[in-house]
């Protein structure tokens, strides 16, 4: 099992939320989200994926949302729009570890809207998926 958390490569903050980003593999991005993620942080979630897709065509994203307390509603709408557009030009698979009920609901709504999202309630299962992504057979 991998030891979490991974080292932080990039950190973005707003008055209410934090996004920490790690790049543990060439086609893999690991996000840690904490607090309330507001619309000002949206580009911090979108830019790394678009850049990695331009380089590799496929990207696996892992989101640890266990310290996240909520998000601006517009973030949900924009994330779904972005995922639809991104998937038209490449392959994106999201793995989301959830905690708070509002975050879990948001993840399920996104999964229903665009698919390709695996939702985890158990850290061990989430980290096992991360291990498989880092060391594919």
mmCIF file of C-alpha atoms in Angstrom:
data_model
loop_
_atom_site.group_PDB
_atom_site.id
_atom_site.type_symbol
_atom_site.label_atom_id
_atom_site.label_comp_id
_atom_site.label_asym_id
_atom_site.label_seq_id
_atom_site.Cartn_x
_atom_site.Cartn_y
_atom_site.Cartn_z
ATOM 1 C CA UNK A 1 0.000 0.000 0.000
ATOM 2 C CA UNK A 2 1.223 3.490 -0.788
ATOM 3 C CA UNK A 3 1.941 5.902 1.989
ATOM 4 C CA UNK A 4 -0.282 8.956 1.754
ATOM 5 C CA UNK A 5 -0.026 11.831 1.270
ATOM 6 C CA UNK A 6 2.350 12.146 -1.652
ATOM 7 C CA UNK A 7 4.748 15.111 -1.677
ATOM 8 C CA UNK A 8 3.079 18.355 -2.726
ATOM 9 C CA UNK A 9 4.390 19.803 -5.994
ATOM 10 C CA UNK A 10 1.956 22.727 -6.338
ATOM 11 C CA UNK A 11 -0.421 24.424 -3.886
ATOM 12 C CA UNK A 12 -3.322 26.799 -4.643
ATOM 13 C CA UNK A 13 -5.384 28.598 -2.007
ATOM 14 C CA UNK A 14 -8.434 30.777 -1.781
ATOM 15 C CA UNK A 15 -9.911 32.349 1.336
ATOM 16 C CA UNK A 16 -11.918 29.168 1.992
ATOM 17 C CA UNK A 17 -10.198 26.258 0.273
ATOM 18 C CA UNK A 18 -6.902 24.607 -0.651
ATOM 19 C CA UNK A 19 -5.841 22.438 -3.566
ATOM 20 C CA UNK A 20 -2.536 20.576 -3.381
ATOM 21 C CA UNK A 21 -1.289 18.827 -6.505
ATOM 22 C CA UNK A 22 1.248 16.019 -6.894
ATOM 23 C CA UNK A 23 2.605 14.481 -10.093
ATOM 24 C CA UNK A 24 3.659 10.945 -9.093
ATOM 25 C CA UNK A 25 3.668 9.561 -12.652
ATOM 26 C CA UNK A 26 3.810 10.924 -16.178
ATOM 27 C CA UNK A 27 0.115 10.316 -16.863
ATOM 28 C CA UNK A 28 -1.096 10.729 -13.296
ATOM 29 C CA UNK A 29 -2.184 13.715 -11.226
ATOM 30 C CA UNK A 30 -3.030 13.479 -7.520
ATOM 31 C CA UNK A 31 -5.124 16.264 -5.962
ATOM 32 C CA UNK A 32 -5.801 16.891 -2.280
ATOM 33 C CA UNK A 33 -8.718 19.242 -1.680
ATOM 34 C CA UNK A 34 -9.518 20.832 1.677
ATOM 35 C CA UNK A 35 -12.149 23.259 2.897
ATOM 36 C CA UNK A 36 -14.681 24.870 0.576
ATOM 37 C CA UNK A 37 -13.531 24.832 -3.040
ATOM 38 C CA UNK A 38 -14.751 27.989 -4.698
ATOM 39 C CA UNK A 39 -14.925 29.053 -8.339
ATOM 40 C CA UNK A 40 -11.600 30.912 -8.107
ATOM 41 C CA UNK A 41 -9.851 27.529 -7.792
ATOM 42 C CA UNK A 42 -11.426 25.982 -10.910
ATOM 43 C CA UNK A 43 -8.450 26.701 -13.167
ATOM 44 C CA UNK A 44 -6.225 24.909 -10.624
ATOM 45 C CA UNK A 45 -8.232 21.748 -11.329
ATOM 46 C CA UNK A 46 -8.502 22.163 -15.101
ATOM 47 C CA UNK A 47 -5.089 23.384 -16.290
ATOM 48 C CA UNK A 48 -2.980 20.432 -15.080
ATOM 49 C CA UNK A 49 -5.303 17.959 -16.787
ATOM 50 C CA UNK A 50 -5.394 19.824 -20.081
ATOM 51 C CA UNK A 51 -1.608 20.142 -20.096
ATOM 52 C CA UNK A 52 -1.102 16.442 -19.303
ATOM 53 C CA UNK A 53 -3.633 15.388 -21.945
ATOM 54 C CA UNK A 54 -1.843 17.490 -24.546
ATOM 55 C CA UNK A 55 1.380 15.639 -23.713
ATOM 56 C CA UNK A 56 0.092 12.104 -23.144
ATOM 57 C CA UNK A 57 -3.461 11.781 -24.541
ATOM 58 C CA UNK A 58 -4.521 9.862 -21.415
ATOM 59 C CA UNK A 59 -4.572 10.975 -17.809
ATOM 60 C CA UNK A 60 -5.573 9.329 -14.542
ATOM 61 C CA UNK A 61 -6.637 11.774 -11.863
ATOM 62 C CA UNK A 62 -6.917 10.957 -8.174
ATOM 63 C CA UNK A 63 -8.843 13.335 -5.922
ATOM 64 C CA UNK A 64 -8.573 13.009 -2.154
ATOM 65 C CA UNK A 65 -11.631 14.983 -1.035
ATOM 66 C CA UNK A 66 -11.771 13.708 2.537
ATOM 67 C CA UNK A 67 -10.891 17.150 3.946
ATOM 68 C CA UNK A 68 -13.213 18.996 1.579
ATOM 69 C CA UNK A 69 -16.306 20.539 3.207
ATOM 70 C CA UNK A 70 -18.151 21.838 0.143
ATOM 71 C CA UNK A 71 -17.934 23.646 -3.183
ATOM 72 C CA UNK A 72 -19.552 26.496 -5.102
ATOM 73 C CA UNK A 73 -22.437 25.201 -7.255
ATOM 74 C CA UNK A 74 -20.929 26.775 -10.391
ATOM 75 C CA UNK A 75 -17.882 24.566 -9.854
ATOM 76 C CA UNK A 76 -20.049 21.474 -10.420
ATOM 77 C CA UNK A 77 -21.464 22.870 -13.669
ATOM 78 C CA UNK A 78 -18.086 23.993 -15.026
ATOM 79 C CA UNK A 79 -16.394 20.717 -14.058
ATOM 80 C CA UNK A 80 -18.985 18.684 -15.965
ATOM 81 C CA UNK A 81 -18.638 20.951 -19.011
ATOM 82 C CA UNK A 82 -14.857 20.665 -18.870
ATOM 83 C CA UNK A 83 -14.932 16.866 -18.515
ATOM 84 C CA UNK A 84 -17.198 16.506 -21.536
ATOM 85 C CA UNK A 85 -14.899 18.699 -23.621
ATOM 86 C CA UNK A 86 -11.712 17.015 -22.366
ATOM 87 C CA UNK A 87 -13.022 13.563 -23.157
ATOM 88 C CA UNK A 88 -13.745 14.619 -26.727
ATOM 89 C CA UNK A 89 -9.994 14.989 -27.278
ATOM 90 C CA UNK A 90 -8.491 12.337 -24.990
ATOM 91 C CA UNK A 91 -8.968 9.898 -22.161
ATOM 92 C CA UNK A 92 -9.525 11.055 -18.592
ATOM 93 C CA UNK A 93 -10.350 8.732 -15.708
ATOM 94 C CA UNK A 94 -11.113 10.189 -12.285
ATOM 95 C CA UNK A 95 -10.805 8.390 -8.965
ATOM 96 C CA UNK A 96 -12.463 10.302 -6.126
ATOM 97 C CA UNK A 97 -12.099 9.548 -2.422
ATOM 98 C CA UNK A 98 -15.023 11.215 -0.658
ATOM 99 C CA UNK A 99 -15.916 12.082 2.910
ATOM 100 C CA UNK A 100 -18.558 14.780 3.399
ATOM 101 C CA UNK A 101 -22.072 14.000 2.155
ATOM 102 C CA UNK A 102 -22.290 17.116 -0.041
ATOM 103 C CA UNK A 103 -19.009 16.165 -1.738
ATOM 104 C CA UNK A 104 -20.196 12.581 -2.220
ATOM 105 C CA UNK A 105 -23.407 13.838 -3.822
ATOM 106 C CA UNK A 106 -21.434 16.134 -6.142
ATOM 107 C CA UNK A 107 -19.170 13.265 -7.212
ATOM 108 C CA UNK A 108 -22.172 11.024 -7.957
ATOM 109 C CA UNK A 109 -23.868 13.780 -9.989
ATOM 110 C CA UNK A 110 -20.710 14.221 -12.063
ATOM 111 C CA UNK A 111 -20.447 10.450 -12.534
ATOM 112 C CA UNK A 112 -24.041 10.295 -13.770
ATOM 113 C CA UNK A 113 -23.504 13.265 -16.097
ATOM 114 C CA UNK A 114 -20.231 12.211 -17.742
ATOM 115 C CA UNK A 115 -19.229 8.737 -16.531
ATOM 116 C CA UNK A 116 -15.619 7.623 -16.130
ATOM 117 C CA UNK A 117 -15.506 8.466 -12.434
ATOM 118 C CA UNK A 118 -14.737 5.898 -9.754
ATOM 119 C CA UNK A 119 -15.951 6.911 -6.299
ATOM 120 C CA UNK A 120 -14.328 5.516 -3.150
ATOM 121 C CA UNK A 121 -15.373 5.690 0.503
ATOM 122 C CA UNK A 122 -12.406 3.607 1.645
ATOM 123 C CA UNK A 123 -8.852 4.981 1.561
ATOM 124 C CA UNK A 124 -7.274 1.532 1.176
ATOM 125 C CA UNK A 125 -9.260 0.849 -2.019
ATOM 126 C CA UNK A 126 -8.431 4.335 -3.331
ATOM 127 C CA UNK A 127 -4.713 3.870 -2.681
ATOM 128 C CA UNK A 128 -4.799 0.386 -4.226
ATOM 129 C CA UNK A 129 -6.186 1.959 -7.417
ATOM 130 C CA UNK A 130 -3.423 4.578 -7.253
ATOM 131 C CA UNK A 131 -0.844 1.802 -6.923
ATOM 132 C CA UNK A 132 -2.260 0.038 -10.001
ATOM 133 C CA UNK A 133 -2.119 3.302 -11.975
ATOM 134 C CA UNK A 134 1.497 3.894 -10.954
ATOM 135 C CA UNK A 135 2.615 0.342 -11.738
ATOM 136 C CA UNK A 136 0.375 -1.099 -14.478
ATOM 137 C CA UNK A 137 0.802 -4.818 -15.192
#
